[in-house]
mmCIF file of C-alpha atoms in Angstrom:
data_model
loop_
_atom_site.group_PDB
_atom_site.id
_atom_site.type_symbol
_atom_site.label_atom_id
_atom_site.label_comp_id
_atom_site.label_asym_id
_atom_site.label_seq_id
_atom_site.Cartn_x
_atom_site.Cartn_y
_atom_site.Cartn_z
ATOM 1 C CA MET A 1 69.645 99.785 129.075
ATOM 2 C CA ASP A 2 67.532 102.699 128.309
ATOM 3 C CA ALA A 3 66.672 103.765 124.895
ATOM 4 C CA ASP A 4 69.713 105.686 124.330
ATOM 5 C CA GLU A 5 72.132 103.091 125.643
ATOM 6 C CA PHE A 6 73.906 100.955 123.367
ATOM 7 C CA TRP A 7 76.781 98.442 123.126
ATOM 8 C CA ILE A 8 79.855 98.407 121.397
ATOM 9 C CA CYS A 9 81.591 95.254 119.919
ATOM 10 C CA ALA A 10 85.077 95.492 121.137
ATOM 11 C CA THR A 11 86.606 93.563 118.262
ATOM 12 C CA CYS A 12 84.911 95.718 115.469
ATOM 13 C CA GLY A 13 83.898 98.830 116.991
ATOM 14 C CA VAL A 14 80.552 98.784 115.690
ATOM 15 C CA GLU A 15 77.482 99.916 117.777
ATOM 16 C CA HIS A 16 74.876 97.624 118.396
ATOM 17 C CA ALA A 17 71.263 98.261 120.038
ATOM 18 C CA ARG A 18 71.504 94.892 121.819
ATOM 19 C CA ARG A 19 74.079 92.402 123.109
ATOM 20 C CA PRO A 20 73.726 89.372 121.211
ATOM 21 C CA ASP A 21 76.034 86.368 122.021
ATOM 22 C CA VAL A 22 78.179 87.183 119.077
ATOM 23 C CA CYS A 23 78.667 90.013 116.821
ATOM 24 C CA ALA A 24 77.295 88.976 113.325
ATOM 25 C CA ILE A 25 79.820 91.459 111.737
ATOM 26 C CA CYS A 26 82.678 89.446 113.316
ATOM 27 C CA ASP A 27 81.099 86.038 113.021
ATOM 28 C CA ASP A 28 81.631 86.105 109.393
ATOM 29 C CA GLU A 29 84.692 85.024 106.964
ATOM 30 C CA ARG A 30 85.613 88.680 106.324
ATOM 31 C CA GLN A 31 86.560 89.367 110.044
ATOM 32 C CA TRP A 32 86.881 87.293 113.387
ATOM 33 C CA VAL A 33 85.574 86.323 116.879
ATOM 34 C CA PRO A 34 88.566 86.567 119.517
ATOM 35 C CA ALA A 35 89.719 83.071 120.542
ATOM 36 C CA ASP A 36 88.511 83.845 124.145
ATOM 37 C CA GLY A 37 85.244 84.702 123.123
ATOM 38 C CA GLN A 38 82.819 87.785 122.252
ATOM 39 C CA ARG A 39 83.611 90.992 124.299
ATOM 40 C CA TRP A 40 81.384 94.110 124.236
ATOM 41 C CA THR A 41 82.254 97.651 125.775
ATOM 42 C CA THR A 42 80.575 100.866 125.885
ATOM 43 C CA LEU A 43 81.280 104.525 125.490
ATOM 44 C CA ALA A 44 81.638 104.783 129.247
ATOM 45 C CA ASP A 45 83.919 101.863 129.646
ATOM 46 C CA LEU A 46 86.098 103.152 126.845
ATOM 47 C CA ALA A 47 86.229 106.691 128.475
ATOM 48 C CA GLU A 48 87.168 105.251 131.724
ATOM 49 C CA GLY A 49 89.784 103.095 130.260
ATOM 50 C CA GLY A 50 91.549 106.337 128.964
ATOM 51 C CA THR A 51 90.378 106.381 125.161
ATOM 52 C CA THR A 52 90.879 109.814 123.443
ATOM 53 C CA ILE A 53 90.614 110.874 119.883
ATOM 54 C CA ASP A 54 93.202 112.989 117.817
ATOM 55 C CA VAL A 55 91.977 115.312 115.056
ATOM 56 C CA VAL A 56 95.372 115.555 112.754
ATOM 57 C CA GLU A 57 95.532 117.507 109.412
ATOM 58 C CA ALA A 58 96.538 115.121 106.424
ATOM 59 C CA GLU A 59 96.492 117.775 104.007
ATOM 60 C CA PRO A 60 94.748 120.914 103.427
ATOM 61 C CA ASP A 61 91.036 120.496 104.149
ATOM 62 C CA LEU A 62 91.371 116.817 104.758
ATOM 63 C CA TYR A 63 91.956 115.415 108.587
ATOM 64 C CA HIS A 64 92.584 112.091 110.152
ATOM 65 C CA ILE A 65 90.367 111.520 113.157
ATOM 66 C CA ARG A 66 92.053 108.534 115.208
ATOM 67 C CA THR A 67 91.336 106.633 118.540
ATOM 68 C CA ARG A 68 93.865 106.017 120.971
ATOM 69 C CA PRO A 69 94.352 103.508 121.985
ATOM 70 C CA PRO A 70 92.628 102.192 118.922
ATOM 71 C CA VAL A 71 88.962 101.037 119.090
ATOM 72 C CA GLY A 72 87.796 97.972 117.226
ATOM 73 C CA ILE A 73 89.613 97.747 113.940
ATOM 74 C CA GLY A 74 90.903 101.281 114.703
ATOM 75 C CA GLN A 75 90.269 102.868 111.321
ATOM 76 C CA TRP A 76 91.561 106.417 110.798
ATOM 77 C CA SER A 77 88.680 108.335 110.093
ATOM 78 C CA LYS A 78 88.554 111.197 107.638
ATOM 79 C CA LEU A 79 86.811 114.484 107.937
ATOM 80 C CA VAL A 80 86.852 116.149 104.338
ATOM 81 C CA ARG A 81 86.116 120.038 104.508
ATOM 82 C CA THR A 82 84.139 122.122 101.770
ATOM 83 C CA ARG A 83 82.238 125.504 101.791
ATOM 84 C CA ALA A 84 79.038 123.921 101.679
ATOM 85 C CA GLY A 85 79.538 121.092 104.942
ATOM 86 C CA ASN A 86 81.932 118.301 105.882
ATOM 87 C CA LEU A 87 81.897 114.618 105.179
ATOM 88 C CA LEU A 88 82.808 112.230 108.172
ATOM 89 C CA TRP A 89 84.199 108.941 106.475
ATOM 90 C CA ASP A 90 84.644 105.777 108.071
ATOM 91 C CA PRO A 91 83.156 106.941 111.792
ATOM 92 C CA PRO A 92 85.068 106.038 114.729
ATOM 93 C CA GLY A 93 83.984 103.140 117.348
ATOM 94 C CA TYR A 94 84.257 106.317 119.906
ATOM 95 C CA ILE A 95 83.127 109.896 120.488
ATOM 96 C CA ASP A 96 83.723 112.365 123.254
ATOM 97 C CA ASP A 97 82.947 115.926 124.023
ATOM 98 C CA ALA A 98 86.537 116.801 123.197
ATOM 99 C CA ALA A 99 86.458 115.322 119.773
ATOM 100 C CA THR A 100 83.092 116.664 118.987
ATOM 101 C CA ALA A 101 84.175 120.339 119.787
ATOM 102 C CA ALA A 102 87.474 119.525 117.714
ATOM 103 C CA VAL A 103 85.320 118.654 114.875
ATOM 104 C CA ALA A 104 82.977 121.297 115.371
ATOM 105 C CA ASP A 105 85.831 123.993 115.042
ATOM 106 C CA LEU A 106 86.698 122.546 111.725
ATOM 107 C CA GLY A 107 82.969 123.147 110.577
ATOM 108 C CA GLY A 108 80.788 120.097 112.124
ATOM 109 C CA VAL A 109 79.634 117.262 109.793
ATOM 110 C CA ALA A 110 77.091 117.228 107.229
ATOM 111 C CA PHE A 111 76.899 113.767 106.210
ATOM 112 C CA VAL A 112 78.386 110.577 107.903
ATOM 113 C CA VAL A 113 79.243 107.691 105.764
ATOM 114 C CA ALA A 114 80.971 104.510 106.100
ATOM 115 C CA SER A 115 82.612 102.553 103.262
ATOM 116 C CA HIS A 116 81.264 99.280 104.617
ATOM 117 C CA PRO A 117 80.100 97.647 107.748
ATOM 118 C CA HIS A 118 83.165 96.887 109.369
ATOM 119 C CA MET A 119 83.504 101.094 109.638
ATOM 120 C CA PHE A 120 80.163 101.631 111.066
ATOM 121 C CA GLY A 121 81.737 102.595 114.215
ATOM 122 C CA VAL A 122 79.116 104.489 116.459
ATOM 123 C CA GLN A 123 77.704 106.163 113.239
ATOM 124 C CA ILE A 124 74.711 107.353 115.181
ATOM 125 C CA GLU A 125 76.193 108.909 118.006
ATOM 126 C CA TRP A 126 78.219 111.151 115.668
ATOM 127 C CA SER A 127 75.048 111.864 113.852
ATOM 128 C CA ARG A 128 73.472 112.948 117.047
ATOM 129 C CA ALA A 129 76.499 114.816 118.129
ATOM 130 C CA PHE A 130 75.718 117.214 115.135
ATOM 131 C CA GLY A 131 72.392 117.460 114.988
ATOM 132 C CA GLY A 132 70.952 114.286 113.479
ATOM 133 C CA VAL A 133 72.767 114.891 110.453
ATOM 134 C CA PRO A 134 72.146 112.082 107.716
ATOM 135 C CA VAL A 135 74.007 108.450 108.128
ATOM 136 C CA LEU A 136 74.200 107.350 104.645
ATOM 137 C CA VAL A 137 74.439 103.498 104.330
ATOM 138 C CA ALA A 138 74.599 101.553 101.011
ATOM 139 C CA GLU A 139 71.228 99.841 100.299
ATOM 140 C CA ALA A 140 72.946 96.622 99.541
ATOM 141 C CA ASP A 141 74.494 96.567 103.304
ATOM 142 C CA LEU A 142 71.580 97.972 105.098
ATOM 143 C CA GLY A 143 71.097 94.070 106.534
ATOM 144 C CA TRP A 144 74.028 94.740 108.563
ATOM 145 C CA VAL A 145 73.128 97.651 110.631
ATOM 146 C CA GLU A 146 72.931 96.868 113.953
ATOM 147 C CA ARG A 147 71.357 99.946 115.671
ATOM 148 C CA THR A 148 68.560 101.902 113.786
ATOM 149 C CA ASP A 149 67.709 105.278 113.759
ATOM 150 C CA ARG A 150 65.675 107.879 111.781
ATOM 151 C CA CYS A 151 69.221 109.374 110.814
ATOM 152 C CA ILE A 152 69.928 106.602 108.572
ATOM 153 C CA ARG A 153 69.506 106.833 104.669
ATOM 154 C CA PRO A 154 70.096 104.332 102.087
ATOM 155 C CA TRP A 155 71.743 105.068 98.867
ATOM 156 C CA SER A 156 73.224 103.533 95.660
ATOM 157 C CA ASP A 157 74.909 104.044 92.572
ATOM 158 C CA ASP A 158 76.658 107.422 92.443
ATOM 159 C CA VAL A 159 75.931 110.343 94.750
ATOM 160 C CA GLU A 160 77.338 113.598 94.793
ATOM 161 C CA ILE A 161 76.749 114.456 98.606
ATOM 162 C CA LEU A 162 78.644 117.687 98.683
ATOM 163 C CA PRO A 163 80.068 119.800 95.852
ATOM 164 C CA GLY A 164 83.157 117.813 94.515
ATOM 165 C CA ILE A 165 82.408 114.949 96.718
ATOM 166 C CA THR A 166 80.934 111.674 95.236
ATOM 167 C CA LEU A 167 80.038 108.627 96.589
ATOM 168 C CA THR A 168 80.174 105.509 94.401
ATOM 169 C CA GLN A 169 79.866 101.600 95.041
ATOM 170 C CA PRO A 170 82.212 99.342 93.076
ATOM 171 C CA GLY A 171 81.437 96.336 95.570
ATOM 172 C CA GLY A 172 83.708 93.612 96.177
ATOM 173 C CA HIS A 173 84.513 93.503 99.828
ATOM 174 C CA PHE A 174 80.835 93.815 100.538
ATOM 175 C CA PRO A 175 78.219 94.092 97.863
ATOM 176 C CA GLY A 176 77.866 98.085 98.948
ATOM 177 C CA SER A 177 81.508 98.344 99.564
ATOM 178 C CA ALA A 178 81.956 102.359 98.763
ATOM 179 C CA VAL A 179 84.535 104.845 97.939
ATOM 180 C CA ALA A 180 84.319 108.744 98.120
ATOM 181 C CA HIS A 181 86.011 110.703 95.387
ATOM 182 C CA TRP A 182 86.856 114.316 96.413
ATOM 183 C CA ALA A 183 87.546 116.178 93.302
ATOM 184 C CA ALA A 184 89.242 119.205 94.876
ATOM 185 C CA GLY A 185 91.907 117.155 96.826
ATOM 186 C CA VAL A 186 95.740 117.565 96.027
ATOM 187 C CA ASP A 187 95.391 120.889 94.019
ATOM 188 C CA GLY A 188 92.553 119.606 92.264
ATOM 189 C CA ARG A 189 94.267 116.389 91.200
ATOM 190 C CA GLY A 190 91.686 114.543 93.264
ATOM 191 C CA VAL A 191 91.647 112.119 96.138
ATOM 192 C CA LEU A 192 89.893 108.495 96.483
ATOM 193 C CA LEU A 193 88.901 107.907 100.021
ATOM 194 C CA ALA A 194 88.816 103.961 99.554
ATOM 195 C CA GLY A 195 88.441 102.283 103.144
ATOM 196 C CA ASP A 196 89.501 98.906 102.398
ATOM 197 C CA THR A 197 87.463 98.655 99.112
ATOM 198 C CA VAL A 198 90.848 99.357 97.624
ATOM 199 C CA TYR A 199 93.651 98.607 100.002
ATOM 200 C CA ALA A 200 96.958 100.765 99.986
ATOM 201 C CA ASN A 201 99.815 98.051 100.559
ATOM 202 C CA PRO A 202 102.797 98.869 102.877
ATOM 203 C CA ASP A 203 105.015 99.211 99.781
ATOM 204 C CA ARG A 204 103.005 102.336 98.568
ATOM 205 C CA ARG A 205 103.273 101.155 94.978
ATOM 206 C CA SER A 206 100.409 98.930 94.854
ATOM 207 C CA VAL A 207 97.002 98.276 96.262
ATOM 208 C CA SER A 208 95.121 95.364 96.847
ATOM 209 C CA PHE A 209 91.520 93.973 96.691
ATOM 210 C CA MET A 210 90.285 91.609 99.344
ATOM 211 C CA ARG A 211 87.268 89.886 100.525
ATOM 212 C CA SER A 212 88.821 89.592 103.737
ATOM 213 C CA ILE A 213 92.284 91.435 104.854
ATOM 214 C CA PRO A 214 92.562 89.533 108.330
ATOM 215 C CA ASN A 215 91.826 86.035 106.771
ATOM 216 C CA HIS A 216 93.822 86.802 103.640
ATOM 217 C CA LEU A 217 91.045 85.973 101.193
ATOM 218 C CA PRO A 218 91.256 87.614 97.757
ATOM 219 C CA LEU A 219 88.529 88.516 95.409
ATOM 220 C CA SER A 220 88.752 87.245 91.965
ATOM 221 C CA GLY A 221 90.462 88.743 89.420
ATOM 222 C CA ALA A 222 87.652 89.819 87.327
ATOM 223 C CA VAL A 223 85.990 91.422 90.336
ATOM 224 C CA ALA A 224 89.666 93.249 90.947
ATOM 225 C CA GLU A 225 89.385 94.478 87.211
ATOM 226 C CA ARG A 226 86.020 95.648 87.892
ATOM 227 C CA ILE A 227 86.644 97.613 90.837
ATOM 228 C CA ALA A 228 89.670 99.362 89.309
ATOM 229 C CA ALA A 229 87.419 100.343 86.035
ATOM 230 C CA HIS A 230 84.620 101.374 88.566
ATOM 231 C CA VAL A 231 87.095 103.758 90.566
ATOM 232 C CA THR A 232 89.269 105.215 87.762
ATOM 233 C CA ARG A 233 86.205 106.834 85.931
ATOM 234 C CA PHE A 234 87.284 109.423 88.568
ATOM 235 C CA ALA A 235 90.486 111.560 88.341
ATOM 236 C CA PHE A 236 92.717 111.245 91.484
ATOM 237 C CA ASP A 237 96.226 111.371 92.379
ATOM 238 C CA ARG A 238 96.032 110.331 96.242
ATOM 239 C CA LEU A 239 94.278 107.361 97.761
ATOM 240 C CA TYR A 240 93.894 106.859 101.512
ATOM 241 C CA SER A 241 92.705 103.432 102.812
ATOM 242 C CA LEU A 242 92.286 101.731 106.159
ATOM 243 C CA ARG A 243 94.397 103.177 109.108
ATOM 244 C CA GLY A 244 97.371 104.928 107.656
ATOM 245 C CA GLY A 245 97.523 103.434 104.353
ATOM 246 C CA LEU A 246 98.275 105.966 101.547
ATOM 247 C CA ILE A 247 99.118 105.852 97.778
ATOM 248 C CA ASP A 248 100.743 109.532 97.496
ATOM 249 C CA GLU A 249 100.984 109.813 93.961
ATOM 250 C CA SER A 250 99.858 108.341 90.718
ATOM 251 C CA ALA A 251 97.195 106.327 92.658
ATOM 252 C CA SER A 252 94.679 105.839 89.494
ATOM 253 C CA SER A 253 97.246 104.593 87.287
ATOM 254 C CA ILE A 254 98.461 102.369 90.298
ATOM 255 C CA VAL A 255 94.971 100.712 91.107
ATOM 256 C CA ARG A 256 94.811 99.980 87.220
ATOM 257 C CA THR A 257 98.157 98.112 87.187
ATOM 258 C CA SER A 258 97.680 96.512 90.522
ATOM 259 C CA ALA A 259 94.202 95.119 89.467
ATOM 260 C CA ALA A 260 96.158 93.675 86.193
ATOM 261 C CA ARG A 261 98.663 92.079 88.215
ATOM 262 C CA HIS A 262 96.098 90.588 90.815
ATOM 263 C CA SER A 263 94.140 89.362 87.881
ATOM 264 C CA ALA A 264 97.476 87.684 86.262
ATOM 265 C CA TRP A 265 98.455 85.969 89.473
ATOM 266 C CA ALA A 266 94.894 84.593 89.850
ATOM 267 C CA ARG A 267 94.845 83.019 86.434
ATOM 268 C CA GLY A 268 98.165 81.423 86.952
ATOM 269 C CA ASP A 269 100.367 83.624 84.688
ATOM 270 C CA PHE A 270 103.188 83.495 87.128
ATOM 271 C CA ASP A 271 102.818 80.007 88.538
ATOM 272 C CA HIS A 272 106.222 79.486 87.049
ATOM 273 C CA LEU A 273 107.796 81.527 90.027
ATOM 274 C CA THR A 274 106.006 79.267 92.580
#
């Protein structure tokens, strides 16, 4: 491989500068390695296999970016447009010329940010496609970066990266697990891009707080309450999480009540129902 070549874990979709025996991100209690062993792929292999990217409007100035078929975890990445530049949130594990052109038509990318290491995708490739824009990685999670580049910049606490878009780190799933608050979303009522730091449940009336979603490992009640208190400092009516997860109204209230429910079950308040 030359300096510009790299490997992509087929299970999580995260770029690696080298090909170890196993992807460290997957060989962890929050993720998984396939029963038939570690598998690797490349952008060329994915393109040859027919992988494409859809860019679909979710609401004004917010777009889903989805690989088809899904690459790795298959996150629905988000592009948020502002007059000062665009945020690419939870970048996909794939990029091609058509996707680059589609995003360029929407104003390009000013920052690339993943909510946590499972969502790193091919973040450096997305940066390079738009002139080497900053890839912001939570300082607490820098050790999970498997491909380095000068575009990577650590961050922590609360950072307003674009007017009306603030990154913040409630932690939980990973110590640096982050969300992005978009104040202008939903006619000014606010949107929270939550990755799976806060996971929108299929009932669309509750959220979950998990250390591992695929391995069904919950966080403690105390951490769930801490995360809820942290994110509800911001005003938001809608919440987008991993893949198509969506709370389409009253999301801030739902986060608070879901954390209280989580904590109550963890304490044993409802053991009589079991």
